[in-house]
Short mmCIF file of C-alpha atoms in Angstrom, two decimals:
data_model
loop_
_atom_site.label_atom_id
_atom_site.label_comp_id
_atom_site.label_asym_id
_atom_site.label_seq_id
_atom_site.Cartn_x
_atom_site.Cartn_y
_atom_site.Cartn_z
CA MET A 661 127.73 168.65 121.78
CA LYS A 662 128.68 170.32 125.02
CA LYS A 663 125.06 171.15 125.73
CA THR A 664 124.11 167.48 125.22
CA LEU A 665 126.79 166.34 127.61
CA THR A 666 125.66 168.85 130.21
CA SER A 667 122.04 167.73 129.90
CA ALA A 668 123.03 164.09 130.25
CA ALA A 669 125.08 164.90 133.35
CA THR A 670 122.18 166.79 134.87
CA VAL A 671 119.79 163.87 134.24
CA ARG A 672 122.33 161.49 135.70
CA VAL A 673 122.81 163.64 138.84
CA ALA A 674 119.06 164.02 139.22
CA PHE A 675 118.45 160.26 138.91
CA ILE A 676 121.17 159.38 141.45
CA SER A 677 119.83 162.03 143.83
CA LEU A 678 116.32 160.59 143.64
CA VAL A 679 117.59 157.03 144.22
CA SER A 680 119.71 158.19 147.16
CA LEU A 681 116.76 160.07 148.63
CA GLY A 682 114.60 156.98 148.35
CA MET A 683 117.23 154.88 150.07
CA LEU A 684 117.51 157.36 152.92
CA VAL A 685 113.79 157.27 153.68
CA PRO A 686 114.00 154.10 155.87
CA MET A 687 116.90 155.61 157.78
CA TYR A 688 114.90 158.79 158.32
CA LEU A 689 111.98 156.86 159.70
CA LEU A 690 114.29 154.89 161.96
CA VAL A 691 115.92 157.97 163.45
CA VAL A 692 112.73 160.00 163.79
CA ASN A 693 110.64 157.28 165.43
CA ALA A 694 113.39 156.15 167.86
CA PHE A 695 112.57 159.07 170.15
CA LYS A 696 108.78 159.00 169.97
CA SER A 697 106.00 157.28 171.91
CA GLN A 698 103.87 154.41 170.52
CA GLN A 699 100.92 156.71 169.89
CA GLU A 700 103.00 159.32 168.05
CA ILE A 701 104.62 156.67 165.87
CA LEU A 702 101.31 155.24 164.86
CA ALA A 703 99.70 158.64 164.29
CA ASN A 704 102.56 160.48 162.46
CA PRO A 705 105.43 158.10 161.60
CA PHE A 706 106.98 160.59 159.11
CA SER A 707 106.80 163.68 161.32
CA PRO A 708 109.56 164.57 163.77
CA SER A 709 108.33 165.40 167.26
CA PHE A 710 110.78 167.80 168.76
CA GLY A 711 108.61 168.83 171.68
CA THR A 712 108.05 165.35 173.08
CA ALA A 713 111.26 163.56 171.87
CA THR A 714 113.09 161.73 174.59
CA PHE A 715 116.20 159.52 174.98
CA GLN A 716 114.35 157.34 177.48
CA TYR A 717 113.36 154.80 174.80
CA LEU A 718 117.03 154.43 173.77
CA ALA A 719 117.98 153.87 177.37
CA ASP A 720 115.24 151.27 177.82
CA ALA A 721 116.42 149.49 174.67
CA TRP A 722 119.99 149.54 175.93
CA ASN A 723 118.87 147.97 179.25
CA ASN A 724 116.32 145.56 177.66
CA PRO A 725 116.31 142.38 179.86
CA ASP A 726 115.16 140.29 176.85
CA PHE A 727 118.15 141.26 174.76
CA SER A 728 121.56 142.57 175.79
CA ILE A 729 122.73 144.98 173.07
CA LEU A 730 126.31 144.73 174.36
CA LYS A 731 126.25 140.92 173.99
CA GLY A 732 124.80 141.39 170.54
CA TYR A 733 127.65 143.70 169.66
CA GLY A 734 130.19 141.24 171.02
CA VAL A 735 128.71 138.26 169.09
CA THR A 736 128.44 140.26 165.85
CA ILE A 737 131.94 141.74 166.06
CA ALA A 738 133.36 138.26 166.73
CA LEU A 739 131.40 136.95 163.76
CA VAL A 740 132.72 139.79 161.50
CA LEU A 741 136.34 139.21 162.57
CA CYS A 742 136.23 135.42 162.20
CA VAL A 743 134.50 135.49 158.85
CA ASN A 744 136.89 138.02 157.39
CA ALA A 745 140.00 136.21 158.79
CA LEU A 746 138.89 132.84 157.36
CA ALA A 747 137.76 134.23 154.02
CA MET A 748 140.96 136.16 153.41
CA ALA A 749 143.17 133.27 154.63
CA VAL A 750 141.44 130.96 152.08
CA CYS A 751 141.07 133.46 149.22
CA ALA A 752 144.58 135.04 149.20
CA PRO A 753 146.43 131.75 148.35
CA ALA A 754 143.66 130.61 145.97
CA ALA A 755 143.57 133.95 144.17
CA TYR A 756 147.42 133.96 143.91
CA VAL A 757 147.49 130.49 142.38
CA LEU A 758 144.68 131.32 139.95
CA ALA A 759 146.31 134.61 138.95
CA ARG A 760 149.61 132.88 138.13
CA THR A 761 147.87 130.02 136.26
CA PRO A 762 147.52 130.01 132.44
CA LYS A 763 144.68 132.21 131.36
CA LEU A 764 142.17 129.63 130.05
CA ILE A 765 142.47 127.32 133.09
CA SER A 766 142.32 130.17 135.54
CA ARG A 767 139.20 131.67 133.94
CA LEU A 768 137.42 128.30 134.05
CA LEU A 769 138.35 127.77 137.70
CA LEU A 770 137.45 131.38 138.59
CA PHE A 771 133.99 131.02 136.98
CA PHE A 772 133.43 127.86 139.00
CA PHE A 773 134.21 129.68 142.26
CA ILE A 774 132.36 132.95 141.57
CA ALA A 775 129.23 131.03 140.53
CA GLY A 776 128.33 131.20 144.23
CA MET A 777 127.82 134.93 143.83
CA PHE A 778 124.73 134.29 141.71
CA ILE A 779 123.04 131.90 144.12
CA PRO A 780 120.92 133.68 146.77
CA THR A 781 121.89 132.81 150.27
CA GLN A 782 118.29 132.04 151.18
CA VAL A 783 118.10 129.31 148.58
CA ILE A 784 120.86 127.22 150.13
CA LEU A 785 119.99 127.80 153.76
CA VAL A 786 117.78 124.75 154.11
CA PRO A 787 120.40 122.30 152.65
CA VAL A 788 123.05 123.92 154.82
CA ILE A 789 120.91 123.37 157.91
CA PHE A 790 120.84 119.59 157.17
CA VAL A 791 124.60 119.58 156.69
CA LEU A 792 125.32 121.46 159.86
CA ARG A 793 122.91 119.25 161.79
CA ALA A 794 124.70 116.13 160.45
CA ILE A 795 128.11 117.38 161.61
CA GLY A 796 126.86 118.70 164.96
CA LEU A 797 127.28 122.39 164.29
CA MET A 798 123.60 123.43 163.92
CA GLY A 799 122.68 126.12 166.45
CA THR A 800 126.32 127.00 167.17
CA LEU A 801 128.41 130.07 166.39
CA PRO A 802 131.17 128.01 164.61
CA GLY A 803 128.52 126.64 162.27
CA LEU A 804 127.29 130.14 161.41
CA ILE A 805 130.92 131.31 160.96
CA LEU A 806 131.64 128.47 158.48
CA PHE A 807 128.47 129.19 156.49
CA MET A 808 128.94 132.98 156.31
CA THR A 809 132.63 132.49 155.38
CA ALA A 810 131.49 130.25 152.51
CA THR A 811 129.07 132.96 151.33
CA THR A 812 131.76 135.68 151.34
CA ILE A 813 134.45 133.61 149.59
CA PRO A 814 133.21 134.01 145.94
CA PHE A 815 133.25 137.86 146.08
CA THR A 816 136.51 137.94 148.03
CA LEU A 817 138.18 135.58 145.67
CA PHE A 818 136.97 137.51 142.62
CA VAL A 819 138.33 140.80 143.89
CA PHE A 820 141.64 139.38 145.09
CA PHE A 821 142.16 137.57 141.77
CA GLY A 822 141.61 140.79 139.78
CA TYR A 823 144.09 142.67 141.99
CA ILE A 824 146.83 140.01 142.03
CA ARG A 825 146.53 139.38 138.28
CA VAL A 826 147.75 142.89 137.44
CA LEU A 827 150.72 142.74 139.87
CA PRO A 828 153.89 142.15 137.76
CA ARG A 829 155.21 138.61 137.64
CA SER A 830 158.69 140.11 138.00
CA LEU A 831 158.01 140.24 141.73
CA ASP A 832 157.65 136.45 141.82
CA GLU A 833 160.71 136.02 139.64
CA ALA A 834 162.85 138.29 141.83
CA ALA A 835 161.75 136.49 144.95
CA ALA A 836 162.48 133.13 143.35
CA ILE A 837 166.01 134.29 142.45
CA ASP A 838 166.52 135.17 146.08
CA GLY A 839 165.50 131.69 147.06
CA ALA A 840 161.97 132.51 148.30
CA GLY A 841 159.29 129.87 147.96
CA ARG A 842 155.70 130.54 146.81
CA TYR A 843 154.31 130.78 150.36
CA TYR A 844 156.98 133.27 151.34
CA THR A 845 156.42 135.26 148.14
CA LEU A 846 152.68 135.37 148.80
CA TRP A 847 152.66 136.42 152.46
CA ARG A 848 155.75 138.60 152.53
CA ILE A 849 155.57 140.31 149.11
CA ILE A 850 152.18 139.99 147.48
CA VAL A 851 149.89 140.37 150.47
CA PRO A 852 151.56 143.58 151.79
CA LEU A 853 150.92 145.12 148.35
CA MET A 854 147.24 144.16 148.71
CA ARG A 855 146.57 146.34 151.73
CA PRO A 856 144.19 148.76 150.01
CA ILE A 857 142.06 145.98 148.55
CA ILE A 858 142.20 143.99 151.74
CA ALA A 859 140.79 147.04 153.61
CA THR A 860 138.08 147.35 151.01
CA ILE A 861 137.14 143.70 151.23
CA PHE A 862 137.11 143.77 155.04
CA ILE A 863 134.71 146.68 155.12
CA LEU A 864 132.36 145.30 152.42
CA ASN A 865 132.28 141.84 154.04
CA SER A 866 131.72 143.42 157.45
CA LEU A 867 128.70 145.31 156.16
CA SER A 868 127.27 142.09 154.67
CA VAL A 869 127.83 140.05 157.84
CA TRP A 870 126.64 142.77 160.24
CA ASN A 871 123.36 143.33 158.33
CA ASP A 872 122.59 139.65 157.72
CA PHE A 873 119.41 138.55 159.45
CA ALA A 874 118.19 135.35 157.74
CA SER A 875 121.38 133.31 158.25
CA PRO A 876 121.86 133.82 162.05
CA GLN A 877 118.14 133.53 162.61
CA MET A 878 117.88 130.20 160.79
CA ILE A 879 121.21 128.64 161.91
CA LEU A 880 121.44 129.85 165.48
CA GLY A 881 117.68 129.90 166.21
CA PRO A 882 116.01 131.31 169.31
CA GLY A 883 116.85 128.24 171.37
CA SER A 884 120.64 128.72 171.10
CA GLY A 885 120.64 131.84 173.33
CA VAL A 886 123.17 133.49 170.93
CA TYR A 887 121.89 136.63 169.20
CA THR A 888 123.48 139.06 166.72
CA VAL A 889 122.43 142.69 166.71
CA THR A 890 119.89 142.02 163.84
CA THR A 891 118.26 138.86 165.35
CA GLY A 892 118.16 140.46 168.76
CA VAL A 893 115.51 142.87 167.45
CA TYR A 894 113.14 139.94 167.54
CA ALA A 895 113.29 140.18 171.39
CA ALA A 896 111.38 143.46 171.00
CA VAL A 897 108.59 141.95 168.90
CA GLY A 898 105.69 140.44 170.79
CA GLN A 899 103.63 137.49 169.62
CA TYR A 900 100.40 139.43 169.02
CA SER A 901 101.55 143.08 169.01
CA THR A 902 104.72 145.09 168.37
CA ASP A 903 106.08 147.72 170.78
CA TYR A 904 107.55 150.23 168.39
CA THR A 905 109.16 152.12 171.29
CA LYS A 906 111.46 149.05 171.62
CA VAL A 907 111.83 148.14 167.99
CA PHE A 908 112.98 151.48 166.59
CA PRO A 909 115.47 152.33 169.36
CA THR A 910 116.89 148.80 169.24
CA LEU A 911 117.28 149.00 165.47
CA LEU A 912 118.99 152.36 165.77
CA LEU A 913 121.41 150.99 168.33
CA ALA A 914 122.06 148.02 165.98
CA VAL A 915 122.99 150.11 162.95
CA ILE A 916 124.90 153.01 164.65
CA PRO A 917 128.26 151.15 164.89
CA ILE A 918 128.33 149.91 161.32
CA LEU A 919 127.27 153.34 160.03
CA VAL A 920 130.11 154.99 162.00
CA ILE A 921 132.58 152.42 160.75
CA PHE A 922 131.48 152.89 157.13
CA MET A 923 131.68 156.68 157.32
CA VAL A 924 135.15 156.52 158.89
CA MET A 925 136.45 153.84 156.49
CA GLN A 926 134.77 154.84 153.27
CA ARG A 927 137.88 156.52 151.98
CA HIS A 928 139.64 153.11 152.22
CA ILE A 929 136.92 151.62 150.11
CA MET A 930 137.35 154.23 147.41
CA SER A 931 141.15 154.09 147.56
CA GLY A 932 141.14 150.29 147.27
CA LEU A 933 138.86 150.33 144.28
CA ALA A 934 140.78 153.15 142.66
CA ALA A 935 144.12 151.38 143.22
CA GLY A 936 142.77 148.31 141.48
CA ALA A 937 141.44 150.37 138.63
CA VAL A 938 144.70 152.22 138.09
CA LYS A 939 146.73 149.02 138.15
CA GLY A 940 144.41 147.49 135.61
#
């Protein structure tokens, strides 16, 4: 029996290692080719070139007149902060009410909200464009913020609901005895207890917003003059040819901040998920 368990664990580790290796290949290509010339990239895209590697291409991408990477950082960070703030401000009260509602009704309402998790964003982009155009928000950052907030609400609500549902109702009852209303109970008692899961949601939503390309490209469009770090890469792509000495360094500069944030904050993701699991 022990031998069988050991074999299963070995197969599982081997499978996860292969999948992880496959997922790291694009990142490897990105890092290796960010320091090479166009000819070297086309001739040997998988081979590092230590002898001729240079930081000049990164410097050129940083100073690209067609796309300011600093402006892209600013727009994307503002987008991340606004989307997270709006999504959490909406989902915290909604999840609290659902978690304190009788089980059958809360489940039905929850299924209605999280149905949005199963609809691909690309499917609803075209209808959303017509709606934003009708209300005058097409091609604007507020329009993009509202749309991306709507896409993050189902997952945020689902996670908040699961976390609040396992918090004891005695907290609400004690607050009510002291004369606290539901809003006071939510924001002064429940929300502070949600810090681990709020950190987890913030990081996961930030990854989703930062890496999104289709939504800002379609809603903002090239004519708006507003670029995120992902859509700004299009400034490095020519109409008839692609200069890879601009594309790879720009892509690397675009992903470095979110990779650093993820590596620094990954312990908060694990602690938030573990806290929810233990409470369940």
